[in-house]
Structure formats: C-alpha cells, structure tokens
Amino acid sequence: MSNLDREAVPSRCGGRGFVVAEPVRELLSPRQVKLGESTEVRRLLPNLGRRMVGRRCFVDHYGPDDIADEPGMQVPPHPHMGLQTVSWLHEGEVLHRDSTGSLQTIRPRELGLMTSGRAISHSEESPRAHARFLHGAQLWVALPDTDRHTAPHFEHHAELPRITAPGLTATLILGSLDGAASPGTTYTPITGADLTLARGADVRLPLEPDFEYAVLSMSGEAHVDGVPVLPGSMLYLGCGRTELPLRAESEASLMLLGGEPFEEELVMWWNFVGRTQGDIEQARKDWMTGSRFGEVKGYDGPALPAPELPPVALKPRGRVR
Ligand code: MN
C-alpha cells in the first residue's frame, strides 16, 4: 500500500514534544482516502491531531470490501525510503512484488514486512483470482537514524507466536508482548499485536510503561479502557500504562500498536521518510530518474510518478530532548 495522494503535503513529525507522557484516551477519527480506482482506505495516521504513535508514522485501515467482481487492490510500483511497511490482512490476499526480487502472496494473519532502508520499490495487487472480501491494514514504522540507510529486504512470516487468555487470542506481529516475540526484524523496542476478543471478553493486557500506545479497531465493538472504539477508528493511549482493560460484548478484533516514543525529528513526504528537505528532494529526483530504487518486475502497468514537491522549504519542527 502506498500514499497515492497527488497533492502530498510534507509532514514534520517525531520529537518528544508530541508524546503524551501519561495515560490518556484520545479517539482519532479516520480520513477517507481514495487509493487508485477501486480502493478507499481510512487513514488514521498521520492525523490532524497526531502524527505518530511510537515509531509508526502511517496507519491505513481498509475494508471489508466486496471485490468479487472488481480488480481489488492495484497499487503500481512506487518507492519507499527510511521506513518499514507492515501488511496485515484479516480477509483476502495481497500479491507483493519488490525491487529485491520478492514475489509473495500475503494471506490473513501472515506478516509481510518490508524494510526499505535506503531505497526500495514495490507493487501490491489483489491476485487475479481472489477471495470475495478484502480487509486489512497497512502500517509504516520509521527507521531510526542509525538504520535508515540499511540494505532493503522483505520478510514473510506465515507462522507467528500467539498468546491466549480467557476471551483473548493475541498474535504477535512485531516485537514482543507478555513474553512472546515476533520473528520480524525490528530496529527499536516496539510491539504490534492482533487481538481477537471473544464474546463477553473482559481482560487486562500487560503493557510497558515506557511505551507509547494506540489501539486500532478492525471489526466488532470493543471497549478499550472503557471507551467504545468502532471499526476504522483508533484510540491513542499515551504512555505510563502497565496494563490495558479490554472488553467486548460480541466478537471484536483490534490491533495493538506500541513502542518507544520517537525522539528524532523527521520529515515525511509521499512515501519517503527523511531527516531534511534535501533527503526528500534527492529521493524524489532519484525515483523520477530511475536510479537508486531499483525495478519491480512483472507488474502489469507503469510505475507511479512522484507528485510535485511543494516549493516551500520544509523546516524541521518540534523539540528534541
Ligand atoms: Mn508502499
């Protein structure tokens, strides 16, 4: 998945100044964004009121969409820099191709983890023969300065550890939770988990007080720390929590997103995460001139051109302590 906005506006994020140090309950509404011809997504991050949670700088929720008679997701080759993308499905499948030669079908509750490092390009499409419904999320994790120039690579993990408690099944996507750890490569302390709550569930999930958290609702109606969160919405939880109360009257599923707050200031534009305007300008130029980002083989169609970069200089914002 990609940011296909034709009028991409630069976003400055990161920095301790935006992190809420104590537990809060801040409900974030999604913004509807059209992704190509046939897919519409709900964008939770960046959000007007909040740019990042932990090291995640981009969260889209899509579906469930009935694509029985439609092509489904069709995202042409496009570049990434300075981040990891996490593809997570509840229904349907996505065919991933990238410039390192990966060709992988990602299925429900399998981890598709792409580390762009300094440069990668990829495409994502619903296979020609696909399931009727498509439902999932895409999340980006900003890489720390020490690792953002690392070599690009893609990982697919079909088997992920699970932890269970009465009324709860948690599948580890990234990092660790309650003693279980995902095999996905991470660069900073982080947690990402898929939570399925059974009807009548009433559980408390152990959390790390130093982490910043949010919960994205995928389906059903769950109460997160007493707040009803509907599908496609996200509840920002701040930091300083040792546990999280979860309740569901009927079956519901959530994604737990947590991690160390991001202290570096960064600049995000289109599908790039950098540190300066120069980083972004260079990346755009390299993509448009066919250098650095490699080539995606086998996608039936042209690559995506970068939008125009606004002429206004990007100034770093926010504080670093
Ligand atoms: Mn992408």
PDB file of N, CA, C and O and ligand atoms in Angstrom, residues 1-4 58 75-80 83 85 87 96 114 120-124 138 140 271, ligand 1:
ATOM      1  N   MET A   1       0.847  -1.183   0.000  1.00  0.00           N
ATOM      2  CA  MET A   1       0.000   0.000   0.000  1.00  0.00           C
ATOM      3  C   MET A   1       0.880   1.229   0.000  1.00  0.00           C
ATOM      4  O   MET A   1       2.037   1.184   0.331  1.00  0.00           O
ATOM      5  N   SER A   2       0.304   2.300  -0.413  1.00  0.00           N
ATOM      6  CA  SER A   2       1.121   3.480  -0.656  1.00  0.00           C
ATOM      7  C   SER A   2       0.324   4.725  -0.369  1.00  0.00           C
ATOM      8  O   SER A   2      -0.896   4.700  -0.285  1.00  0.00           O
ATOM      9  N   ASN A   3       1.037   5.797  -0.249  1.00  0.00           N
ATOM     10  CA  ASN A   3       0.400   7.088  -0.219  1.00  0.00           C
ATOM     11  C   ASN A   3       0.264   7.551  -1.662  1.00  0.00           C
ATOM     12  O   ASN A   3       1.239   7.893  -2.294  1.00  0.00           O
ATOM     13  N   LEU A   4      -0.965   7.516  -2.193  1.00  0.00           N
ATOM     14  CA  LEU A   4      -1.168   7.872  -3.591  1.00  0.00           C
ATOM     15  C   LEU A   4      -1.649   9.306  -3.756  1.00  0.00           C
ATOM     16  O   LEU A   4      -2.038   9.705  -4.839  1.00  0.00           O
ATOM     17  N   PHE A  58       2.376   5.985   9.885  1.00  0.00           N
ATOM     18  CA  PHE A  58       1.354   5.839   8.847  1.00  0.00           C
ATOM     19  C   PHE A  58       0.510   4.622   9.193  1.00  0.00           C
ATOM     20  O   PHE A  58       1.063   3.549   9.448  1.00  0.00           O
ATOM     21  N   VAL A  75      -1.999  -1.321  -6.694  1.00  0.00           N
ATOM     22  CA  VAL A  75      -1.072  -0.225  -6.383  1.00  0.00           C
ATOM     23  C   VAL A  75       0.204  -0.440  -7.193  1.00  0.00           C
ATOM     24  O   VAL A  75       0.977  -1.366  -6.926  1.00  0.00           O
ATOM     25  N   PRO A  76       0.420   0.420  -8.222  1.00  0.00           N
ATOM     26  CA  PRO A  76       1.577   0.253  -9.120  1.00  0.00           C
ATOM     27  C   PRO A  76       2.902   0.446  -8.389  1.00  0.00           C
ATOM     28  O   PRO A  76       2.929   0.964  -7.264  1.00  0.00           O
ATOM     29  N   PRO A  77       4.015   0.051  -9.030  1.00  0.00           N
ATOM     30  CA  PRO A  77       5.332   0.224  -8.412  1.00  0.00           C
ATOM     31  C   PRO A  77       5.565   1.654  -7.944  1.00  0.00           C
ATOM     32  O   PRO A  77       5.298   2.610  -8.679  1.00  0.00           O
ATOM     33  N   HIS A  78       6.039   1.772  -6.720  1.00  0.00           N
ATOM     34  CA  HIS A  78       6.334   3.080  -6.119  1.00  0.00           C
ATOM     35  C   HIS A  78       7.460   2.881  -5.115  1.00  0.00           C
ATOM     36  O   HIS A  78       7.690   1.765  -4.649  1.00  0.00           O
ATOM     37  N   PRO A  79       8.167   3.945  -4.760  1.00  0.00           N
ATOM     38  CA  PRO A  79       9.362   3.825  -3.921  1.00  0.00           C
ATOM     39  C   PRO A  79       9.077   4.038  -2.437  1.00  0.00           C
ATOM     40  O   PRO A  79       8.037   4.612  -2.060  1.00  0.00           O
ATOM     41  N   HIS A  80       9.981   3.555  -1.602  1.00  0.00           N
ATOM     42  CA  HIS A  80       9.972   3.883  -0.165  1.00  0.00           C
ATOM     43  C   HIS A  80      11.398   4.116   0.304  1.00  0.00           C
ATOM     44  O   HIS A  80      12.346   3.559  -0.248  1.00  0.00           O
ATOM     45  N   LEU A  83      11.902   3.582   6.131  1.00  0.00           N
ATOM     46  CA  LEU A  83      10.804   3.019   6.917  1.00  0.00           C
ATOM     47  C   LEU A  83      10.662   1.513   6.684  1.00  0.00           C
ATOM     48  O   LEU A  83      11.302   0.946   5.797  1.00  0.00           O
ATOM     49  N   THR A  85       7.389  -1.259   6.099  1.00  0.00           N
ATOM     50  CA  THR A  85       5.945  -1.369   5.917  1.00  0.00           C
ATOM     51  C   THR A  85       5.480  -2.721   6.459  1.00  0.00           C
ATOM     52  O   THR A  85       6.149  -3.737   6.272  1.00  0.00           O
ATOM     53  N   SER A  87       2.249  -5.224   6.263  1.00  0.00           N
ATOM     54  CA  SER A  87       0.967  -5.558   5.644  1.00  0.00           C
ATOM     55  C   SER A  87       0.286  -6.604   6.506  1.00  0.00           C
ATOM     56  O   SER A  87       0.881  -7.632   6.828  1.00  0.00           O
ATOM     57  N   HIS A  96       2.606  -9.250  -3.354  1.00  0.00           N
ATOM     58  CA  HIS A  96       3.663  -8.252  -3.197  1.00  0.00           C
ATOM     59  C   HIS A  96       4.819  -8.560  -4.138  1.00  0.00           C
ATOM     60  O   HIS A  96       5.284  -9.690  -4.208  1.00  0.00           O
ATOM     61  N   MET A 114       8.321  -5.264   5.024  1.00  0.00           N
ATOM     62  CA  MET A 114       9.295  -4.766   4.061  1.00  0.00           C
ATOM     63  C   MET A 114      10.116  -3.654   4.704  1.00  0.00           C
ATOM     64  O   MET A 114       9.567  -2.667   5.162  1.00  0.00           O
ATOM     65  N   ILE A 120      13.822   1.216  -1.760  1.00  0.00           N
ATOM     66  CA  ILE A 120      13.199   0.024  -2.338  1.00  0.00           C
ATOM     67  C   ILE A 120      12.016   0.505  -3.168  1.00  0.00           C
ATOM     68  O   ILE A 120      11.532   1.631  -2.972  1.00  0.00           O
ATOM     69  N   SER A 121      11.563  -0.307  -4.112  1.00  0.00           N
ATOM     70  CA  SER A 121      10.274  -0.027  -4.743  1.00  0.00           C
ATOM     71  C   SER A 121       9.474  -1.320  -4.753  1.00  0.00           C
ATOM     72  O   SER A 121      10.043  -2.412  -4.735  1.00  0.00           O
ATOM     73  N   HIS A 122       8.146  -1.173  -4.705  1.00  0.00           N
ATOM     74  CA  HIS A 122       7.288  -2.365  -4.695  1.00  0.00           C
ATOM     75  C   HIS A 122       5.922  -2.064  -5.286  1.00  0.00           C
ATOM     76  O   HIS A 122       5.553  -0.913  -5.470  1.00  0.00           O
ATOM     77  N   SER A 123       5.199  -3.143  -5.608  1.00  0.00           N
ATOM     78  CA  SER A 123       3.805  -3.026  -6.030  1.00  0.00           C
ATOM     79  C   SER A 123       2.979  -3.969  -5.182  1.00  0.00           C
ATOM     80  O   SER A 123       3.515  -4.925  -4.612  1.00  0.00           O
ATOM     81  N   GLU A 124       1.693  -3.662  -5.064  1.00  0.00           N
ATOM     82  CA  GLU A 124       0.785  -4.514  -4.303  1.00  0.00           C
ATOM     83  C   GLU A 124      -0.509  -4.634  -5.077  1.00  0.00           C
ATOM     84  O   GLU A 124      -1.087  -3.630  -5.496  1.00  0.00           O
ATOM     85  N   GLN A 138      -2.416  -1.338   6.694  1.00  0.00           N
ATOM     86  CA  GLN A 138      -1.004  -1.164   6.394  1.00  0.00           C
ATOM     87  C   GLN A 138      -0.439  -0.127   7.357  1.00  0.00           C
ATOM     88  O   GLN A 138      -1.064   0.904   7.613  1.00  0.00           O
ATOM     89  N   TRP A 140       3.305   1.849   8.718  1.00  0.00           N
ATOM     90  CA  TRP A 140       4.717   2.137   8.488  1.00  0.00           C
ATOM     91  C   TRP A 140       5.387   2.426   9.818  1.00  0.00           C
ATOM     92  O   TRP A 140       4.818   3.101  10.689  1.00  0.00           O
ATOM     93  N   ASN A 271       5.956   8.846  -0.058  1.00  0.00           N
ATOM     94  CA  ASN A 271       6.295   7.536   0.506  1.00  0.00           C
ATOM     95  C   ASN A 271       7.690   7.507   1.119  1.00  0.00           C
ATOM     96  O   ASN A 271       8.268   6.443   1.293  1.00  0.00           O
TER      97      ASN A 271
HETATM   98 MN    MN B   1       4.060   1.032  -0.488  1.00  0.00          MN
END
